[in-house]
Amino acid sequence: MASGGALGSSRRALLKTAAAIVTLGASRGSAWGSGSAAPASLPGPPPAPITTGERLARLAKLRDLMARAGVAALLIEPGASLVYFTGVRWHRSERVTAAILPARGDPVIVTPFFEAPSVRQSLGIRARVDTWQEDEDPLRLVAAVLRQAGAAAGPIAVEETTRFFVVDGLRAALPDAPTVSGAAIVRACRMVKSTSEIALMQRATDVTIAAYRHVVPRVTPGLTPAEVSAMMDGATRALGGEPEFSLVLTGEASADPHGSSAPQVVRAGEMVLMDCGCTVEGYQSDVSRSFVPGGASARQRAVWNQVARGQQIAFAAARVGAAAGSIDDAVRRFYEGLGYGPRYRLPGLSHRTGHGIGLDGHEPVNLVHGEAMPLAAGMCFSDEPGLYVPGEFGVRLEDCFHVTVDGPRWFSEPPRSIDEPV
């Protein structure tokens, strides 16, 4: 689930703490936890990266969708969609790098001249790379590329996360070409995952679960959230994943789904909520666990069991053809019957039941009330209907699943009990 909020603002501090623990070991033991070696490797080799052939098939599907929508080209900035279609892994800055994917013809990457060698290194398809110099307007180059592709009359679809100044500059460079949202055509490609994508997501989840199994028994009273996070990141790297986030909340702070700036420490008898994920070849995992060092109270156990039941209700409702919002509705009916809410009120479930996941940790569509998109085989979601009691604690159990024609399938099996959280 973790995204933004206190997690985003504290990430640099957590990474510095992790680095310090890895380097120094500290009095608490190694980066893997006190008195322990690194976790064992996962069995078998990791799945193969996405091939050029698969990316070419994605582009063919995109061109078909563009033709049906009457779109002349798609403009994409760096991010998951650029990786998805071209393989290019790059960052966003004030210097524009973008892909132009015409409905007819080969893709073109526009990038600063001095960045071109680095951009080419991750290019996963055949594409022309056109460059601009520091004293030139990159959007004029984009416009020239569109003219060469016969797409200057538009409409030009723009990937939905593209920044306004890029769109505004394109409109100035091609004032007669209408720009439209590219969300529908990009989502139609990315929302349904291939077997290769699902295999990579499975590996990322396997890494996260293995890291949890190593770390959770070592979460002992006196540790800080930053120290637990550092252990989780270290174990994740040792297992072959790249840490994406490792949120750790304790006690009353566990009732704040995305974190708290209040000082925290692990204490016996208090809830620990961990929300962690990693990437393998860019594909993400997202798993949350809640447990109580030293043993849970009857109250903590009861809420944990209610969340576990909520997870299963959501999973059972996730069938091909079901509206995405109906999964959230099913969980809320159950929770409201227990006296929580209503709707998003606390104590209760203050966020959606789940979100799409893939190259982005949060992707369309969401399992949230009112979302009419029908589920289709290959779609992937988190299942995380937490319960939060302000002033006491929160419980979130999060496992991801993918939809099949025979019903949903877990990437990670939910835990059996609060006493066996992994």
Short mmCIF file of N, CA, C and O in Angstrom, two decimals, residues 50 54-55 58 79-89 186 189-191 193 196-198 200-201 204 244-245 278-285 356-364 380:
data_model
loop_
_atom_site.label_atom_id
_atom_site.label_comp_id
_atom_site.label_asym_id
_atom_site.label_seq_id
_atom_site.Cartn_x
_atom_site.Cartn_y
_atom_site.Cartn_z
N ILE A 50 11.79 -9.00 -19.50
CA ILE A 50 10.88 -8.84 -20.63
C ILE A 50 11.70 -8.77 -21.92
O ILE A 50 12.70 -8.06 -22.01
N GLU A 54 8.35 -9.31 -26.75
CA GLU A 54 7.16 -8.92 -26.01
C GLU A 54 6.90 -7.43 -26.12
O GLU A 54 5.74 -7.00 -26.25
N ARG A 55 7.96 -6.62 -26.11
CA ARG A 55 7.75 -5.18 -26.25
C ARG A 55 7.22 -4.84 -27.64
O ARG A 55 6.38 -3.94 -27.79
N ARG A 58 3.61 -5.44 -27.59
CA ARG A 58 2.91 -4.34 -26.90
C ARG A 58 2.71 -3.16 -27.84
O ARG A 58 1.63 -2.55 -27.86
N GLY A 79 9.18 7.06 -17.01
CA GLY A 79 8.32 6.45 -16.01
C GLY A 79 7.98 5.04 -16.44
O GLY A 79 8.56 4.49 -17.40
N ALA A 80 7.02 4.44 -15.76
CA ALA A 80 6.70 3.03 -16.01
C ALA A 80 6.19 2.78 -17.43
O ALA A 80 6.51 1.75 -18.02
N SER A 81 5.42 3.70 -17.99
CA SER A 81 4.92 3.48 -19.35
C SER A 81 6.03 3.52 -20.39
O SER A 81 6.01 2.78 -21.37
N LEU A 82 7.04 4.38 -20.16
CA LEU A 82 8.18 4.41 -21.07
C LEU A 82 8.94 3.09 -20.99
O LEU A 82 9.34 2.52 -22.02
N VAL A 83 9.15 2.58 -19.78
CA VAL A 83 9.79 1.28 -19.61
C VAL A 83 8.96 0.20 -20.30
O VAL A 83 9.50 -0.68 -21.00
N TYR A 84 7.66 0.23 -20.10
CA TYR A 84 6.77 -0.80 -20.62
C TYR A 84 6.89 -0.93 -22.14
O TYR A 84 7.00 -2.04 -22.67
N PHE A 85 6.88 0.19 -22.85
CA PHE A 85 6.86 0.13 -24.30
C PHE A 85 8.25 0.12 -24.93
O PHE A 85 8.44 -0.46 -26.01
N THR A 86 9.24 0.74 -24.30
CA THR A 86 10.54 0.91 -24.96
C THR A 86 11.71 0.29 -24.19
O THR A 86 12.79 0.12 -24.76
N GLY A 87 11.54 0.00 -22.91
CA GLY A 87 12.63 -0.48 -22.08
C GLY A 87 13.48 0.63 -21.49
O GLY A 87 14.31 0.37 -20.61
N VAL A 88 13.30 1.87 -21.93
CA VAL A 88 14.14 2.97 -21.47
C VAL A 88 13.83 3.32 -20.02
O VAL A 88 12.69 3.67 -19.69
N ARG A 89 14.85 3.20 -19.17
CA ARG A 89 14.72 3.59 -17.76
C ARG A 89 15.44 4.91 -17.58
O ARG A 89 16.66 4.99 -17.66
N VAL A 186 -3.31 3.48 -23.09
CA VAL A 186 -2.18 2.94 -22.32
C VAL A 186 -2.69 1.95 -21.28
O VAL A 186 -2.11 0.87 -21.10
N CYS A 189 -3.41 -1.50 -22.50
CA CYS A 189 -2.23 -2.35 -22.66
C CYS A 189 -1.69 -2.82 -21.32
O CYS A 189 -1.44 -4.01 -21.12
N ARG A 190 -1.51 -1.90 -20.38
CA ARG A 190 -0.77 -2.20 -19.16
C ARG A 190 -1.58 -2.93 -18.08
O ARG A 190 -1.00 -3.65 -17.26
N MET A 191 -2.89 -2.76 -18.05
CA MET A 191 -3.67 -3.34 -16.95
C MET A 191 -3.70 -4.85 -16.98
O MET A 191 -3.73 -5.49 -15.93
N LYS A 193 -1.79 -8.16 -17.46
CA LYS A 193 -0.40 -8.60 -17.44
C LYS A 193 -0.22 -9.90 -18.21
O LYS A 193 -1.09 -10.77 -18.21
N SER A 196 4.78 -13.44 -18.52
CA SER A 196 6.13 -12.99 -18.16
C SER A 196 6.08 -11.95 -17.05
O SER A 196 6.89 -11.98 -16.11
N GLU A 197 5.15 -11.03 -17.15
CA GLU A 197 5.01 -10.01 -16.12
C GLU A 197 4.60 -10.63 -14.79
O GLU A 197 5.12 -10.27 -13.72
N ILE A 198 3.66 -11.54 -14.84
CA ILE A 198 3.18 -12.19 -13.61
C ILE A 198 4.31 -12.99 -12.96
O ILE A 198 4.44 -13.00 -11.73
N LEU A 200 7.50 -12.25 -13.03
CA LEU A 200 8.39 -11.29 -12.38
C LEU A 200 7.77 -10.74 -11.09
O LEU A 200 8.46 -10.57 -10.08
N MET A 201 6.46 -10.50 -11.11
CA MET A 201 5.78 -10.05 -9.91
C MET A 201 5.77 -11.14 -8.84
O MET A 201 5.90 -10.86 -7.64
N ALA A 204 9.18 -11.07 -7.23
CA ALA A 204 9.30 -9.94 -6.31
C ALA A 204 8.58 -10.24 -5.00
O ALA A 204 9.08 -9.93 -3.91
N GLU A 244 11.86 -1.15 -2.50
CA GLU A 244 11.06 -0.03 -3.00
C GLU A 244 10.54 0.80 -1.83
O GLU A 244 10.54 2.02 -1.88
N PHE A 245 10.08 0.14 -0.78
CA PHE A 245 9.64 0.83 0.43
C PHE A 245 9.63 -0.19 1.56
O PHE A 245 9.49 -1.39 1.33
N CYS A 278 9.32 -4.61 -3.00
CA CYS A 278 10.57 -4.51 -3.75
C CYS A 278 10.25 -4.63 -5.23
O CYS A 278 9.09 -4.83 -5.63
N THR A 279 11.30 -4.52 -6.05
CA THR A 279 11.14 -4.72 -7.48
C THR A 279 12.09 -5.79 -7.98
O THR A 279 13.19 -5.96 -7.44
N VAL A 280 11.65 -6.52 -8.99
CA VAL A 280 12.49 -7.44 -9.76
C VAL A 280 12.26 -7.10 -11.22
O VAL A 280 11.13 -7.19 -11.72
N GLU A 281 13.33 -6.63 -11.89
CA GLU A 281 13.22 -6.16 -13.27
C GLU A 281 12.13 -5.10 -13.39
O GLU A 281 11.43 -5.00 -14.41
N GLY A 282 11.98 -4.29 -12.35
CA GLY A 282 11.02 -3.19 -12.36
C GLY A 282 9.64 -3.55 -11.88
O GLY A 282 8.84 -2.65 -11.57
N TYR A 283 9.30 -4.83 -11.80
CA TYR A 283 7.97 -5.25 -11.37
C TYR A 283 7.90 -5.37 -9.86
O TYR A 283 8.83 -5.86 -9.22
N GLN A 284 6.77 -4.93 -9.30
CA GLN A 284 6.72 -4.66 -7.86
C GLN A 284 5.95 -5.71 -7.06
O GLN A 284 5.05 -6.39 -7.57
N SER A 285 6.32 -5.77 -5.79
CA SER A 285 5.56 -6.50 -4.77
C SER A 285 5.03 -5.48 -3.77
O SER A 285 5.52 -4.36 -3.69
N GLY A 356 -4.43 -1.43 -8.26
CA GLY A 356 -3.70 -2.16 -9.28
C GLY A 356 -2.21 -2.10 -8.99
O GLY A 356 -1.72 -1.19 -8.32
N ILE A 357 -1.47 -3.07 -9.52
CA ILE A 357 -0.03 -3.13 -9.29
C ILE A 357 0.65 -3.77 -10.48
O ILE A 357 0.06 -4.61 -11.17
N GLY A 358 1.89 -3.38 -10.74
CA GLY A 358 2.67 -3.92 -11.84
C GLY A 358 4.03 -3.26 -11.86
O GLY A 358 4.80 -3.37 -10.92
N LEU A 359 4.33 -2.51 -12.94
CA LEU A 359 5.55 -1.71 -12.97
C LEU A 359 5.47 -0.54 -12.00
O LEU A 359 6.49 -0.07 -11.51
N ASP A 360 4.28 -0.05 -11.75
CA ASP A 360 4.04 0.93 -10.70
C ASP A 360 3.47 0.21 -9.49
O ASP A 360 2.69 -0.74 -9.64
N GLY A 361 3.82 0.69 -8.30
CA GLY A 361 3.24 0.11 -7.10
C GLY A 361 1.76 0.36 -7.00
O GLY A 361 1.00 -0.47 -6.48
N HIS A 362 1.32 1.51 -7.50
CA HIS A 362 -0.10 1.85 -7.56
C HIS A 362 -0.45 2.14 -9.01
O HIS A 362 0.05 3.09 -9.60
N GLU A 363 -1.28 1.30 -9.59
CA GLU A 363 -1.71 1.45 -10.98
C GLU A 363 -3.24 1.42 -11.05
O GLU A 363 -3.89 0.86 -10.17
N PRO A 364 -3.80 1.99 -12.13
CA PRO A 364 -5.23 1.79 -12.34
C PRO A 364 -5.51 0.31 -12.59
O PRO A 364 -4.66 -0.39 -13.15
N CYS A 380 -4.00 -7.37 -11.96
CA CYS A 380 -3.33 -7.64 -10.68
C CYS A 380 -3.67 -6.55 -9.67
O CYS A 380 -3.66 -5.36 -10.02
#
